């Protein structure tokens, strides 16, 4: 049990969370319920119109796909960095972190330059004689996936790397000594212990993807509208009540889905600390 003095040390953090999260969410909830008067009309509007449900489903699919692609690419990258000598790891981590220091808006505009009809990719393909004219790469779902994965991939790499460094390498060596092949030792020892980082990274990227609106707005097409874009549009029209309802739906559904993912996947995760204990 924490003593009274120890609990007081948590007071600043609790006040910060209250001021930066709980109070704004309460105001958003109030806008959704009490604008213009007490009513659930904004929520009824969302669930009664197929177009809104379609955008919501598209948001879930895009977020899950982006998080999964980042996992498939980021996990091997983190594994490669961990397998390098300790003196080389800081440089590799620096290269991974460099994109995070740039604005998301700047990186999205960079993808517009790369994927445009007169962009680098189309120019290279035409110069090589592989295409007769420019391909339609911009304003497509593929462009949204590429840009979002490039923006969020470093988060997956860092999350997986932080867990992998906690895994005792002697556990893998012990499995090899007991007769397991390199692949079997990785699959039965290292992979289960590193799944905590993989699931955490997937969850973080899923959360961030659910709220994306800049990338779909700049490089996506009409079919790539996400719930974040709808919220921005409603705010721009000063429709605060419906915007608040959309924000609450986005928040609650994200929390529920992540809770289900953690509940299901938690049965297959072994913490490195538990293994060492």
mmCIF file of C-alpha atoms in Angstrom:
data_model
loop_
_atom_site.group_PDB
_atom_site.id
_atom_site.type_symbol
_atom_site.label_atom_id
_atom_site.label_comp_id
_atom_site.label_asym_id
_atom_site.label_seq_id
_atom_site.Cartn_x
_atom_site.Cartn_y
_atom_site.Cartn_z
ATOM 1 C CA UNK A 1 0.000 0.000 0.000
ATOM 2 C CA UNK A 2 1.187 3.482 -0.875
ATOM 3 C CA UNK A 3 1.590 5.896 1.998
ATOM 4 C CA UNK A 4 -0.095 9.305 2.031
ATOM 5 C CA UNK A 5 3.161 11.111 1.216
ATOM 6 C CA UNK A 6 3.782 8.847 -1.785
ATOM 7 C CA UNK A 7 0.270 9.466 -3.069
ATOM 8 C CA UNK A 8 0.852 13.214 -2.933
ATOM 9 C CA UNK A 9 3.728 12.825 -5.389
ATOM 10 C CA UNK A 10 1.161 11.547 -7.923
ATOM 11 C CA UNK A 11 -1.023 14.628 -7.519
ATOM 12 C CA UNK A 12 0.722 16.788 -10.194
ATOM 13 C CA UNK A 13 0.439 13.981 -12.765
ATOM 14 C CA UNK A 14 -3.209 13.411 -11.864
ATOM 15 C CA UNK A 15 -3.990 17.122 -12.212
ATOM 16 C CA UNK A 16 -2.204 17.238 -15.567
ATOM 17 C CA UNK A 17 -4.231 14.297 -16.878
ATOM 18 C CA UNK A 18 -7.410 15.928 -15.567
ATOM 19 C CA UNK A 19 -6.619 19.263 -17.224
ATOM 20 C CA UNK A 20 -5.334 17.909 -20.540
ATOM 21 C CA UNK A 21 -7.631 14.922 -21.057
ATOM 22 C CA UNK A 22 -10.613 14.564 -18.741
ATOM 23 C CA UNK A 23 -11.809 18.188 -18.923
ATOM 24 C CA UNK A 24 -11.572 18.508 -22.750
ATOM 25 C CA UNK A 25 -13.336 15.155 -23.191
ATOM 26 C CA UNK A 26 -16.077 16.311 -20.806
ATOM 27 C CA UNK A 27 -16.567 19.479 -22.875
ATOM 28 C CA UNK A 28 -16.730 17.453 -26.096
ATOM 29 C CA UNK A 29 -19.253 15.084 -24.529
ATOM 30 C CA UNK A 30 -21.334 18.041 -23.372
ATOM 31 C CA UNK A 31 -21.337 19.491 -26.893
ATOM 32 C CA UNK A 32 -22.510 16.151 -28.292
ATOM 33 C CA UNK A 33 -25.333 15.755 -25.766
ATOM 34 C CA UNK A 34 -26.500 19.297 -25.007
ATOM 35 C CA UNK A 35 -26.155 21.068 -28.393
ATOM 36 C CA UNK A 36 -28.620 22.616 -29.074
ATOM 37 C CA UNK A 37 -30.471 20.913 -26.196
ATOM 38 C CA UNK A 38 -30.366 17.623 -24.335
ATOM 39 C CA UNK A 39 -30.732 15.035 -27.070
ATOM 40 C CA UNK A 40 -29.092 11.994 -28.667
ATOM 41 C CA UNK A 41 -29.982 13.265 -32.128
ATOM 42 C CA UNK A 42 -26.340 13.592 -33.201
ATOM 43 C CA UNK A 43 -25.628 9.956 -32.347
ATOM 44 C CA UNK A 44 -28.856 8.870 -34.041
ATOM 45 C CA UNK A 45 -27.801 10.807 -37.142
ATOM 46 C CA UNK A 46 -24.505 8.918 -37.240
ATOM 47 C CA UNK A 47 -25.924 5.422 -36.782
ATOM 48 C CA UNK A 48 -28.931 5.941 -39.052
ATOM 49 C CA UNK A 49 -27.050 7.049 -42.175
ATOM 50 C CA UNK A 50 -25.032 4.472 -44.137
ATOM 51 C CA UNK A 51 -22.532 7.049 -45.397
ATOM 52 C CA UNK A 52 -21.269 7.735 -41.875
ATOM 53 C CA UNK A 53 -21.071 4.053 -41.024
ATOM 54 C CA UNK A 54 -19.146 3.458 -44.244
ATOM 55 C CA UNK A 55 -16.603 6.117 -43.301
ATOM 56 C CA UNK A 56 -16.314 4.616 -39.820
ATOM 57 C CA UNK A 57 -15.733 1.121 -41.217
ATOM 58 C CA UNK A 58 -13.170 2.506 -43.663
ATOM 59 C CA UNK A 59 -11.368 4.169 -40.737
ATOM 60 C CA UNK A 60 -11.170 0.857 -38.884
ATOM 61 C CA UNK A 61 -9.903 -1.009 -41.947
ATOM 62 C CA UNK A 62 -7.287 1.590 -42.864
ATOM 63 C CA UNK A 63 -6.035 1.817 -39.272
ATOM 64 C CA UNK A 64 -5.778 -1.969 -38.915
ATOM 65 C CA UNK A 65 -4.036 -2.386 -42.282
ATOM 66 C CA UNK A 66 -1.537 0.404 -41.603
ATOM 67 C CA UNK A 67 -0.744 -0.995 -38.149
ATOM 68 C CA UNK A 68 -0.310 -4.500 -39.599
ATOM 69 C CA UNK A 69 1.976 -3.315 -42.403
ATOM 70 C CA UNK A 70 4.088 -1.406 -39.886
ATOM 71 C CA UNK A 71 4.324 -4.576 -37.796
ATOM 72 C CA UNK A 72 5.415 -6.716 -40.752
ATOM 73 C CA UNK A 73 8.095 -4.201 -41.745
ATOM 74 C CA UNK A 74 9.065 -2.781 -38.350
ATOM 75 C CA UNK A 75 9.540 -6.045 -36.432
ATOM 76 C CA UNK A 76 12.329 -7.352 -38.745
ATOM 77 C CA UNK A 77 13.954 -3.920 -38.702
ATOM 78 C CA UNK A 78 14.021 -3.908 -34.889
ATOM 79 C CA UNK A 79 15.330 -7.479 -34.901
ATOM 80 C CA UNK A 80 18.106 -6.469 -37.275
ATOM 81 C CA UNK A 81 19.143 -3.556 -35.052
ATOM 82 C CA UNK A 82 19.167 -5.756 -31.942
ATOM 83 C CA UNK A 83 21.357 -8.310 -33.731
ATOM 84 C CA UNK A 84 24.012 -5.669 -34.485
ATOM 85 C CA UNK A 85 26.994 -4.943 -32.198
ATOM 86 C CA UNK A 86 26.104 -2.491 -29.391
ATOM 87 C CA UNK A 87 28.424 0.166 -30.827
ATOM 88 C CA UNK A 88 26.482 0.228 -34.106
ATOM 89 C CA UNK A 89 22.965 0.338 -32.659
ATOM 90 C CA UNK A 90 22.858 4.085 -31.785
ATOM 91 C CA UNK A 91 23.567 5.022 -35.412
ATOM 92 C CA UNK A 92 20.839 2.715 -36.715
ATOM 93 C CA UNK A 93 18.366 4.044 -34.164
ATOM 94 C CA UNK A 94 19.320 7.594 -35.153
ATOM 95 C CA UNK A 95 18.473 6.808 -38.786
ATOM 96 C CA UNK A 96 15.113 5.403 -37.702
ATOM 97 C CA UNK A 97 14.295 8.440 -35.548
ATOM 98 C CA UNK A 98 15.266 11.128 -38.070
ATOM 99 C CA UNK A 99 11.847 11.088 -39.849
ATOM 100 C CA UNK A 100 10.069 11.620 -36.522
ATOM 101 C CA UNK A 101 11.797 14.990 -36.173
ATOM 102 C CA UNK A 102 10.045 16.261 -39.296
ATOM 103 C CA UNK A 103 6.515 17.606 -39.418
ATOM 104 C CA UNK A 104 3.823 15.208 -40.609
ATOM 105 C CA UNK A 105 2.603 17.935 -42.937
ATOM 106 C CA UNK A 106 6.060 18.318 -44.496
ATOM 107 C CA UNK A 107 6.417 14.572 -45.002
ATOM 108 C CA UNK A 108 2.961 14.373 -46.562
ATOM 109 C CA UNK A 109 3.789 17.165 -49.006
ATOM 110 C CA UNK A 110 6.996 15.287 -49.831
ATOM 111 C CA UNK A 111 4.918 12.251 -50.806
ATOM 112 C CA UNK A 112 2.811 14.499 -53.024
ATOM 113 C CA UNK A 113 5.993 15.473 -54.844
ATOM 114 C CA UNK A 114 7.137 11.857 -55.117
ATOM 115 C CA UNK A 115 3.792 10.388 -56.223
ATOM 116 C CA UNK A 116 2.550 13.240 -58.448
ATOM 117 C CA UNK A 117 2.008 12.896 -62.190
ATOM 118 C CA UNK A 118 5.276 14.734 -62.716
ATOM 119 C CA UNK A 119 6.852 13.312 -59.604
ATOM 120 C CA UNK A 120 10.010 11.293 -59.086
ATOM 121 C CA UNK A 121 8.432 7.850 -59.508
ATOM 122 C CA UNK A 122 6.530 8.683 -62.693
ATOM 123 C CA UNK A 123 9.582 10.457 -64.089
ATOM 124 C CA UNK A 124 11.812 7.450 -63.397
ATOM 125 C CA UNK A 125 9.323 4.988 -64.911
ATOM 126 C CA UNK A 126 8.946 7.027 -68.090
ATOM 127 C CA UNK A 127 12.701 7.591 -68.360
ATOM 128 C CA UNK A 128 13.265 3.829 -68.115
ATOM 129 C CA UNK A 129 10.636 3.215 -70.778
ATOM 130 C CA UNK A 130 8.426 1.169 -68.456
ATOM 131 C CA UNK A 131 5.381 3.390 -68.964
ATOM 132 C CA UNK A 132 4.129 5.492 -71.863
ATOM 133 C CA UNK A 133 2.641 8.135 -69.618
ATOM 134 C CA UNK A 134 2.289 9.113 -65.976
ATOM 135 C CA UNK A 135 0.522 6.660 -63.689
ATOM 136 C CA UNK A 136 -2.208 7.681 -61.276
ATOM 137 C CA UNK A 137 -0.411 7.318 -57.967
ATOM 138 C CA UNK A 138 -1.811 10.324 -56.140
ATOM 139 C CA UNK A 139 -5.312 10.479 -54.641
ATOM 140 C CA UNK A 140 -5.482 6.706 -54.239
ATOM 141 C CA UNK A 141 -5.831 4.355 -51.301
ATOM 142 C CA UNK A 142 -2.340 3.052 -51.991
ATOM 143 C CA UNK A 143 -0.913 6.537 -51.568
ATOM 144 C CA UNK A 144 -2.658 6.833 -48.186
ATOM 145 C CA UNK A 145 -1.193 3.517 -47.028
ATOM 146 C CA UNK A 146 2.322 4.375 -48.204
ATOM 147 C CA UNK A 147 2.352 7.812 -46.570
ATOM 148 C CA UNK A 148 0.841 6.653 -43.286
ATOM 149 C CA UNK A 149 3.174 3.654 -43.009
ATOM 150 C CA UNK A 150 6.223 5.835 -43.659
ATOM 151 C CA UNK A 151 5.098 8.305 -40.995
ATOM 152 C CA UNK A 152 4.266 5.721 -38.311
ATOM 153 C CA UNK A 153 6.857 3.003 -38.991
ATOM 154 C CA UNK A 154 9.543 4.444 -36.642
ATOM 155 C CA UNK A 155 7.154 4.082 -33.712
ATOM 156 C CA UNK A 156 6.826 0.361 -34.366
ATOM 157 C CA UNK A 157 10.582 -0.098 -34.699
ATOM 158 C CA UNK A 158 11.337 1.719 -31.440
ATOM 159 C CA UNK A 159 8.594 -0.108 -29.535
ATOM 160 C CA UNK A 160 9.737 -3.545 -30.682
ATOM 161 C CA UNK A 161 13.391 -2.680 -30.132
ATOM 162 C CA UNK A 162 12.795 -1.592 -26.525
ATOM 163 C CA UNK A 163 11.254 -4.986 -25.692
ATOM 164 C CA UNK A 164 13.804 -7.009 -27.618
ATOM 165 C CA UNK A 165 16.692 -5.462 -25.680
ATOM 166 C CA UNK A 166 15.135 -6.751 -22.443
ATOM 167 C CA UNK A 167 15.160 -10.376 -23.611
ATOM 168 C CA UNK A 168 17.974 -12.366 -22.028
ATOM 169 C CA UNK A 169 20.065 -13.755 -24.946
ATOM 170 C CA UNK A 170 21.053 -16.734 -22.808
ATOM 171 C CA UNK A 171 17.484 -18.039 -23.153
ATOM 172 C CA UNK A 172 17.927 -18.440 -26.896
ATOM 173 C CA UNK A 173 21.382 -19.952 -26.434
ATOM 174 C CA UNK A 174 19.950 -22.410 -23.899
ATOM 175 C CA UNK A 175 17.349 -23.508 -26.440
ATOM 176 C CA UNK A 176 20.083 -24.048 -29.027
ATOM 177 C CA UNK A 177 22.117 -26.085 -26.527
ATOM 178 C CA UNK A 178 19.064 -28.241 -25.870
ATOM 179 C CA UNK A 179 18.958 -29.145 -29.554
ATOM 180 C CA UNK A 180 16.619 -26.560 -31.067
ATOM 181 C CA UNK A 181 17.524 -25.126 -34.450
ATOM 182 C CA UNK A 182 17.993 -21.403 -34.887
ATOM 183 C CA UNK A 183 14.523 -21.037 -36.383
ATOM 184 C CA UNK A 184 12.914 -23.173 -33.664
ATOM 185 C CA UNK A 185 14.675 -21.204 -30.903
ATOM 186 C CA UNK A 186 13.448 -17.963 -32.417
ATOM 187 C CA UNK A 187 9.885 -19.228 -32.866
ATOM 188 C CA UNK A 188 9.491 -20.838 -29.435
ATOM 189 C CA UNK A 189 11.605 -18.521 -27.261
ATOM 190 C CA UNK A 190 12.387 -15.123 -28.772
ATOM 191 C CA UNK A 191 9.144 -14.521 -30.671
ATOM 192 C CA UNK A 192 6.752 -15.101 -27.720
ATOM 193 C CA UNK A 193 8.891 -12.884 -25.486
ATOM 194 C CA UNK A 194 8.980 -10.081 -28.059
ATOM 195 C CA UNK A 195 5.269 -10.194 -28.840
ATOM 196 C CA UNK A 196 4.575 -7.714 -26.044
ATOM 197 C CA UNK A 197 6.426 -5.022 -27.992
ATOM 198 C CA UNK A 198 4.777 -6.043 -31.256
ATOM 199 C CA UNK A 199 1.267 -5.835 -29.813
ATOM 200 C CA UNK A 200 2.023 -2.561 -28.044
ATOM 201 C CA UNK A 201 3.426 -1.055 -31.237
ATOM 202 C CA UNK A 202 0.418 -2.273 -33.231
ATOM 203 C CA UNK A 203 -1.939 -0.768 -30.671
ATOM 204 C CA UNK A 204 -0.185 2.612 -30.611
ATOM 205 C CA UNK A 205 -0.153 2.868 -34.399
ATOM 206 C CA UNK A 206 -3.799 1.798 -34.574
ATOM 207 C CA UNK A 207 -4.727 4.594 -32.152
ATOM 208 C CA UNK A 208 -2.779 7.200 -34.110
ATOM 209 C CA UNK A 209 -4.183 6.005 -37.437
ATOM 210 C CA UNK A 210 -7.769 6.286 -36.185
ATOM 211 C CA UNK A 211 -7.265 10.023 -35.717
ATOM 212 C CA UNK A 212 -5.369 10.756 -38.960
ATOM 213 C CA UNK A 213 -6.828 13.407 -41.238
ATOM 214 C CA UNK A 214 -3.931 15.260 -42.904
ATOM 215 C CA UNK A 215 -2.656 12.347 -45.006
ATOM 216 C CA UNK A 216 -6.063 11.234 -46.372
ATOM 217 C CA UNK A 217 -6.974 14.838 -47.107
ATOM 218 C CA UNK A 218 -3.818 15.531 -49.128
ATOM 219 C CA UNK A 219 -2.964 12.255 -50.887
ATOM 220 C CA UNK A 220 -6.218 10.293 -50.685
ATOM 221 C CA UNK A 221 -9.252 10.223 -52.938
ATOM 222 C CA UNK A 222 -12.954 10.576 -52.272
ATOM 223 C CA UNK A 223 -13.148 6.986 -51.034
ATOM 224 C CA UNK A 224 -10.346 7.514 -48.514
ATOM 225 C CA UNK A 225 -12.177 9.842 -46.148
ATOM 226 C CA UNK A 226 -11.606 8.869 -42.517
ATOM 227 C CA UNK A 227 -13.541 9.778 -39.409
ATOM 228 C CA UNK A 228 -10.916 12.394 -38.559
ATOM 229 C CA UNK A 229 -11.646 14.160 -41.855
ATOM 230 C CA UNK A 230 -15.352 14.199 -41.043
ATOM 231 C CA UNK A 231 -14.662 15.742 -37.636
ATOM 232 C CA UNK A 232 -12.500 18.449 -39.201
ATOM 233 C CA UNK A 233 -15.208 19.203 -41.769
ATOM 234 C CA UNK A 234 -17.896 19.477 -39.101
ATOM 235 C CA UNK A 235 -15.706 21.763 -37.001
ATOM 236 C CA UNK A 236 -15.064 23.917 -40.067
ATOM 237 C CA UNK A 237 -18.834 24.277 -40.490
ATOM 238 C CA UNK A 238 -19.214 25.146 -36.778
ATOM 239 C CA UNK A 239 -21.360 22.050 -36.290
ATOM 240 C CA UNK A 240 -19.959 21.446 -32.814
ATOM 241 C CA UNK A 241 -22.609 19.021 -31.641
ATOM 242 C CA UNK A 242 -22.172 16.492 -34.434
ATOM 243 C CA UNK A 243 -18.389 16.935 -34.363
ATOM 244 C CA UNK A 244 -18.443 16.161 -30.640
ATOM 245 C CA UNK A 245 -20.560 13.059 -31.237
ATOM 246 C CA UNK A 246 -18.124 11.821 -33.879
ATOM 247 C CA UNK A 247 -15.201 12.433 -31.525
ATOM 248 C CA UNK A 248 -16.889 10.509 -28.690
ATOM 249 C CA UNK A 249 -17.704 7.601 -31.022
ATOM 250 C CA UNK A 250 -14.100 7.562 -32.218
ATOM 251 C CA UNK A 251 -12.724 7.632 -28.666
ATOM 252 C CA UNK A 252 -15.028 4.976 -27.219
ATOM 253 C CA UNK A 253 -14.703 2.578 -30.139
ATOM 254 C CA UNK A 254 -10.919 2.869 -30.107
ATOM 255 C CA UNK A 255 -10.753 2.091 -26.386
ATOM 256 C CA UNK A 256 -13.131 -0.873 -26.729
ATOM 257 C CA UNK A 257 -11.335 -2.357 -29.737
ATOM 258 C CA UNK A 258 -7.925 -2.019 -28.122
ATOM 259 C CA UNK A 259 -9.259 -3.602 -24.948
ATOM 260 C CA UNK A 260 -10.482 -6.584 -26.948
ATOM 261 C CA UNK A 261 -7.159 -6.883 -28.779
ATOM 262 C CA UNK A 262 -5.190 -6.779 -25.532
ATOM 263 C CA UNK A 263 -7.551 -9.283 -23.921
ATOM 264 C CA UNK A 264 -7.252 -11.797 -26.741
ATOM 265 C CA UNK A 265 -3.559 -11.359 -27.494
ATOM 266 C CA UNK A 266 -2.566 -11.125 -23.829
ATOM 267 C CA UNK A 267 -2.964 -14.882 -23.541
ATOM 268 C CA UNK A 268 -0.172 -15.394 -26.062
ATOM 269 C CA UNK A 269 2.272 -12.838 -24.661
ATOM 270 C CA UNK A 270 5.107 -13.610 -22.277
ATOM 271 C CA UNK A 271 6.931 -10.716 -20.695
ATOM 272 C CA UNK A 272 10.766 -10.840 -20.715
ATOM 273 C CA UNK A 273 10.635 -10.032 -17.004
ATOM 274 C CA UNK A 274 8.444 -13.084 -16.370
ATOM 275 C CA UNK A 275 10.857 -15.297 -18.291
ATOM 276 C CA UNK A 276 13.822 -14.027 -16.291
ATOM 277 C CA UNK A 277 11.927 -14.555 -13.054
#
